[in-house]
mmCIF file of C-alpha atoms in Angstrom:
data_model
loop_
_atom_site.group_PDB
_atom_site.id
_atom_site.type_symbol
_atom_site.label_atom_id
_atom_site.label_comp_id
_atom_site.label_asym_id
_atom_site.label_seq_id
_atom_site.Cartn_x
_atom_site.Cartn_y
_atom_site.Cartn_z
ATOM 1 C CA UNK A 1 36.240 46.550 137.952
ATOM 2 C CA UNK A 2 39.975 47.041 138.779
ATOM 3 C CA UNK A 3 42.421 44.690 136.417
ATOM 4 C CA UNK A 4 45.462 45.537 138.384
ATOM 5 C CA UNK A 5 46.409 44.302 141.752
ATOM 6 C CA UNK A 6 46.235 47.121 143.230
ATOM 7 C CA UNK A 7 45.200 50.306 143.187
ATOM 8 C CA UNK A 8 47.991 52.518 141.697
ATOM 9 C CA UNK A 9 50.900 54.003 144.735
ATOM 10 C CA UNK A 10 53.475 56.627 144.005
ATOM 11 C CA UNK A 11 56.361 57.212 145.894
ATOM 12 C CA UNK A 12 58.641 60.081 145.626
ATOM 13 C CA UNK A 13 61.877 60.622 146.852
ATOM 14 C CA UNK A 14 63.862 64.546 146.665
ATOM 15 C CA UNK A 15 67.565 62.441 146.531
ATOM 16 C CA UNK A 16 66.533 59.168 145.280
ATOM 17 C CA UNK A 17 69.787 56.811 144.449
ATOM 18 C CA UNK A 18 68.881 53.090 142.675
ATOM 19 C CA UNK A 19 71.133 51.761 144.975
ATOM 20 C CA UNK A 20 68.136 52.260 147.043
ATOM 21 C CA UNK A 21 65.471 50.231 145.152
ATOM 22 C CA UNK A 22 65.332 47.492 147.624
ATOM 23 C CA UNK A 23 63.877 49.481 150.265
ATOM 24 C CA UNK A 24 60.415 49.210 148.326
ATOM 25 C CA UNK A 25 61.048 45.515 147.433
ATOM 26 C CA UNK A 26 57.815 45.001 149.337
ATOM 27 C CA UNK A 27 55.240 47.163 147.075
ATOM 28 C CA UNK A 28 57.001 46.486 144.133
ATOM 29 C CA UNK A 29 56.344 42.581 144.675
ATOM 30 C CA UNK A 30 52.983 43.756 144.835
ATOM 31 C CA UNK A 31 53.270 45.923 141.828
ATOM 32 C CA UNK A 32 52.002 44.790 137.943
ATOM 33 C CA UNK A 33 54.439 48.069 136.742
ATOM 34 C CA UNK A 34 57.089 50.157 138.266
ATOM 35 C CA UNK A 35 58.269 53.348 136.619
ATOM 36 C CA UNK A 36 61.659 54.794 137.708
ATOM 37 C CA UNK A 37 62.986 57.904 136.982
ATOM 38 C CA UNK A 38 66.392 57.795 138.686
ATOM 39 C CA UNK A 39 69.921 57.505 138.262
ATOM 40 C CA UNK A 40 71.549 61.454 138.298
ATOM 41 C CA UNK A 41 72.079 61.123 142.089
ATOM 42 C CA UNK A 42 74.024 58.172 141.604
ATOM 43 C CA UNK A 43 76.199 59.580 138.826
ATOM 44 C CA UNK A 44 76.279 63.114 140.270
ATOM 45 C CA UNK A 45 76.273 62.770 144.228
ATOM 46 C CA UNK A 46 77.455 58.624 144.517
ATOM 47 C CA UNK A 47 79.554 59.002 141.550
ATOM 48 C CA UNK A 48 78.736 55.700 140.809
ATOM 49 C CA UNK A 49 79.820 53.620 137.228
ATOM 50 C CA UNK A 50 77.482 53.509 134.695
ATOM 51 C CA UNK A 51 78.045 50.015 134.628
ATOM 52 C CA UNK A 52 77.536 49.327 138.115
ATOM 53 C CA UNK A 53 74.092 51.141 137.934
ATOM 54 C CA UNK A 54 73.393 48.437 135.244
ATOM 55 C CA UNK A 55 74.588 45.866 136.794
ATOM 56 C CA UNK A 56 72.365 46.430 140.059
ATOM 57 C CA UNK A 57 69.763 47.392 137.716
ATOM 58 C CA UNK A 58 69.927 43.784 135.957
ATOM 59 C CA UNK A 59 70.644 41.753 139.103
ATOM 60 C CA UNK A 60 67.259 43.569 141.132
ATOM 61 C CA UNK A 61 64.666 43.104 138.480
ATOM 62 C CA UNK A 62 65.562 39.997 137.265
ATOM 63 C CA UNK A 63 64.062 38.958 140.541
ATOM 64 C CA UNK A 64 60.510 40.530 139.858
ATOM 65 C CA UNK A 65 57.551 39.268 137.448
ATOM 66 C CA UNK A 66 56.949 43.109 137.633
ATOM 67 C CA UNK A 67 57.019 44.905 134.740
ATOM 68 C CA UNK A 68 59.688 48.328 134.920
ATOM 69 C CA UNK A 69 59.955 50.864 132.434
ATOM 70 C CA UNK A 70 63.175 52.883 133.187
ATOM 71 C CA UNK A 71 63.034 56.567 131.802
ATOM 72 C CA UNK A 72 65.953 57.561 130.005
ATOM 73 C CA UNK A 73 68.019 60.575 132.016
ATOM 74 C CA UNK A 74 68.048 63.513 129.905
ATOM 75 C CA UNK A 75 71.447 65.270 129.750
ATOM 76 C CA UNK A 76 72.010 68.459 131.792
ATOM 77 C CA UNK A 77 72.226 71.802 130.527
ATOM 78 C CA UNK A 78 75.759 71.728 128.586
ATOM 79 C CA UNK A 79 76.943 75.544 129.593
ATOM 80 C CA UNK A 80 76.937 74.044 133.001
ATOM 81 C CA UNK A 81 80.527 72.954 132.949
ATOM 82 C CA UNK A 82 80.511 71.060 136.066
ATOM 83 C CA UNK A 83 78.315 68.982 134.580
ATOM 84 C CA UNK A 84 79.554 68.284 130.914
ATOM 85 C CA UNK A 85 81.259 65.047 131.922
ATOM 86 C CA UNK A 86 78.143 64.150 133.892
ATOM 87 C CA UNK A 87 76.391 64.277 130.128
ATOM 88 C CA UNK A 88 79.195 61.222 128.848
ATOM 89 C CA UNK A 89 78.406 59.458 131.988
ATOM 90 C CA UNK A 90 74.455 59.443 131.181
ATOM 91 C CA UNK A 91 74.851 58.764 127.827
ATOM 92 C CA UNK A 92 76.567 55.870 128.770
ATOM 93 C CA UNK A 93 73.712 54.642 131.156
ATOM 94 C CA UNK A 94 71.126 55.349 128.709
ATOM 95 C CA UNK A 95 72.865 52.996 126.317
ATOM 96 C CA UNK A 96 73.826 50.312 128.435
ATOM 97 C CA UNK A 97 70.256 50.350 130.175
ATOM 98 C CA UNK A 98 68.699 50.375 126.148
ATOM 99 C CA UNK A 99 70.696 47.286 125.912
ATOM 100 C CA UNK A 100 69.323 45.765 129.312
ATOM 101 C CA UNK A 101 65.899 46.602 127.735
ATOM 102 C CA UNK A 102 66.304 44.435 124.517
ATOM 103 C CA UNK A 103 67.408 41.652 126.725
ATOM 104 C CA UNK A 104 65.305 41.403 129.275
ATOM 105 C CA UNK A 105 61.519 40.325 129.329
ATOM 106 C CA UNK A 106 60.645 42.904 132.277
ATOM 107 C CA UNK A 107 62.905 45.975 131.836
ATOM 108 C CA UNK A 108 62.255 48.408 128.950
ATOM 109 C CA UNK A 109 63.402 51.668 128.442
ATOM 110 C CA UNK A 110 61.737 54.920 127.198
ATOM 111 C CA UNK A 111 62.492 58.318 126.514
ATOM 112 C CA UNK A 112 60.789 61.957 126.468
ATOM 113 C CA UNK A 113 60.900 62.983 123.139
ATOM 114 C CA UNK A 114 59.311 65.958 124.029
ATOM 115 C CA UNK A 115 61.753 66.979 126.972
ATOM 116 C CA UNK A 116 64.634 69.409 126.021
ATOM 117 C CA UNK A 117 66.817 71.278 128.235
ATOM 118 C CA UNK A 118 64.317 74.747 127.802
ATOM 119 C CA UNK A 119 62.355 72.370 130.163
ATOM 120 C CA UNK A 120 65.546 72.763 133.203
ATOM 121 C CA UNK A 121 65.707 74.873 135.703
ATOM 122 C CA UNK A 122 68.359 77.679 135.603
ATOM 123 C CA UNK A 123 70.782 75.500 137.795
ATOM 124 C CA UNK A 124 70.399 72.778 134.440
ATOM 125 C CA UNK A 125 69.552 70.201 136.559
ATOM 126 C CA UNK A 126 65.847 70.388 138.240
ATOM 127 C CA UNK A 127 62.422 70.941 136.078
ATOM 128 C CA UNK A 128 60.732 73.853 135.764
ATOM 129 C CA UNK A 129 57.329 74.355 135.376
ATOM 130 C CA UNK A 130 56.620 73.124 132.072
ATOM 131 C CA UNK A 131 59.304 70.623 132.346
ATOM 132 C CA UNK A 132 57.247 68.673 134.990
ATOM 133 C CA UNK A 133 54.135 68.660 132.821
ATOM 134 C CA UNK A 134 55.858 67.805 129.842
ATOM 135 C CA UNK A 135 57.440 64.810 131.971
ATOM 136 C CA UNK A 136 54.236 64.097 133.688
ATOM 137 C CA UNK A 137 52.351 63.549 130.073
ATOM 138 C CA UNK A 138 54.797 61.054 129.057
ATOM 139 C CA UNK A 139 54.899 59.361 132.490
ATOM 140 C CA UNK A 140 51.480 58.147 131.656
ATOM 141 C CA UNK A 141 51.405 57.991 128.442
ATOM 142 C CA UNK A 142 53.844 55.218 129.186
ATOM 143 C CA UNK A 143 52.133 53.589 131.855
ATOM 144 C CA UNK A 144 49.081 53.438 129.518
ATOM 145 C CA UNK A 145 50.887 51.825 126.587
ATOM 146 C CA UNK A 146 53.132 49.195 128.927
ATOM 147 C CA UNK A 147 49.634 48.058 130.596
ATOM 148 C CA UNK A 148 47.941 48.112 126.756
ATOM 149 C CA UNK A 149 45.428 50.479 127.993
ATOM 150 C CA UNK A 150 46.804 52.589 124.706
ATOM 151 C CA UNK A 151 48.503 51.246 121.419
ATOM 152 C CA UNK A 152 51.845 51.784 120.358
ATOM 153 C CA UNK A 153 55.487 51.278 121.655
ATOM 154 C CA UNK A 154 57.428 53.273 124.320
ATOM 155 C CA UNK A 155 58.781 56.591 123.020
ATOM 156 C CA UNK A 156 62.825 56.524 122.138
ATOM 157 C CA UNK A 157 65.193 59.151 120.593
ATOM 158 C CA UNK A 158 66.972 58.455 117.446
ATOM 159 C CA UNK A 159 69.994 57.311 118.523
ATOM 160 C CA UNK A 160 68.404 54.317 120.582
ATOM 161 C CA UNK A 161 65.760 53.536 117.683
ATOM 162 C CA UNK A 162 69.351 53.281 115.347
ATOM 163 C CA UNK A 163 70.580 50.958 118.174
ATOM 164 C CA UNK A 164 67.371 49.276 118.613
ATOM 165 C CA UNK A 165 67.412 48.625 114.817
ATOM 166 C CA UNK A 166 71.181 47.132 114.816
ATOM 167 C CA UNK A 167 70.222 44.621 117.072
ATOM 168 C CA UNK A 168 67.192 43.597 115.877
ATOM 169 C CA UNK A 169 69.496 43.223 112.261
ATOM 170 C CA UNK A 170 71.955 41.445 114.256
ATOM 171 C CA UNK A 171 68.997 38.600 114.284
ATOM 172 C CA UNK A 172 68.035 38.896 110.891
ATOM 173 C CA UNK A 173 65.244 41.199 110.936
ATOM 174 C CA UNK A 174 64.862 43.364 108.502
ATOM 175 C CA UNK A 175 64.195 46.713 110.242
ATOM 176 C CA UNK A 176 65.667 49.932 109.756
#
């Protein structure tokens, strides 16, 4: 007996941009959860604003029932210099899309705690070996826990937990 909709499809895409999320408006309609691992192309390659990639993030799944858990981007390897102003832009992302998360009823963010940048590539930018693994075990470990197939709440660093805290304050919980 299958609770889902469907059966579960994974698409992969070497130079994925979010910009391009609407060309799979079709399965994700038919979708219960959508993970997405994107956004480096667009900051990298597109050069695109954080807050543009929020924005269009916002304004697509607002028009979905579907659930989407967004997983943070890890910054890239700091002695790459090229990309140390990359590392601001993704920070900046990572909070804004947090913030998206605590405001929306279908859009939740997550994090690897266990990713670090031993798990790059030499160029600081692609996985290596373990680093797939590592991000393949929390890929379903939050796919498991978003369709309550395992208790808990989606991983999160520190810094978004202290964020995640402030605003839950802001409403008079008493968390942190």
């Amino acid at each position: 007996y299958n609770i889902l909709k469907e059966p579960i499809i994974a698409f992969r895409e070497d130079l994925f941009h979010l910009r391009d999320l609407a060309q799979h408006q079709a399965l994700i309609e038919q979708s219960d959860l959508v993970l997405i691992s994107a956004g480096v192309n667009d900051l990298r390659y597109g050069r695109a604003d954080p807050m543009t990639l929020h924005n269009h993030l916002k304004h697509f799944t607002s028009k979905f029932r579907t659930e989407f858990i967004f997983d943070a981007i890890t910054p890239l390897n700091l002695s790459a210099d090229p990309y140390f102003e990359l590392n601001d832009r993704i920070d900046n992302l990572n909070e804004l899309l947090l913030h998206l998360s605590l405001r929306s009823a279908n859009f939740h963010l997550f994090d690897n705690l266990n990713f670090g940048l031993p798990h790059l590539a030499r160029d600081g930018l692609h996985l290596n070996n373990t680093g797939k693994s590592i991000v393949t075990a929390c890929w379903v470990d939050s796919i498991l826990i978003s369709l309550g197939f395992r208790k808990g709440s989606l991983p999160l660093r520190r810094p978004f937990l202290d964020l995640y805290y402030d605003y839950m304050n802001s409403f008079g919980f008493g968390f942190g």
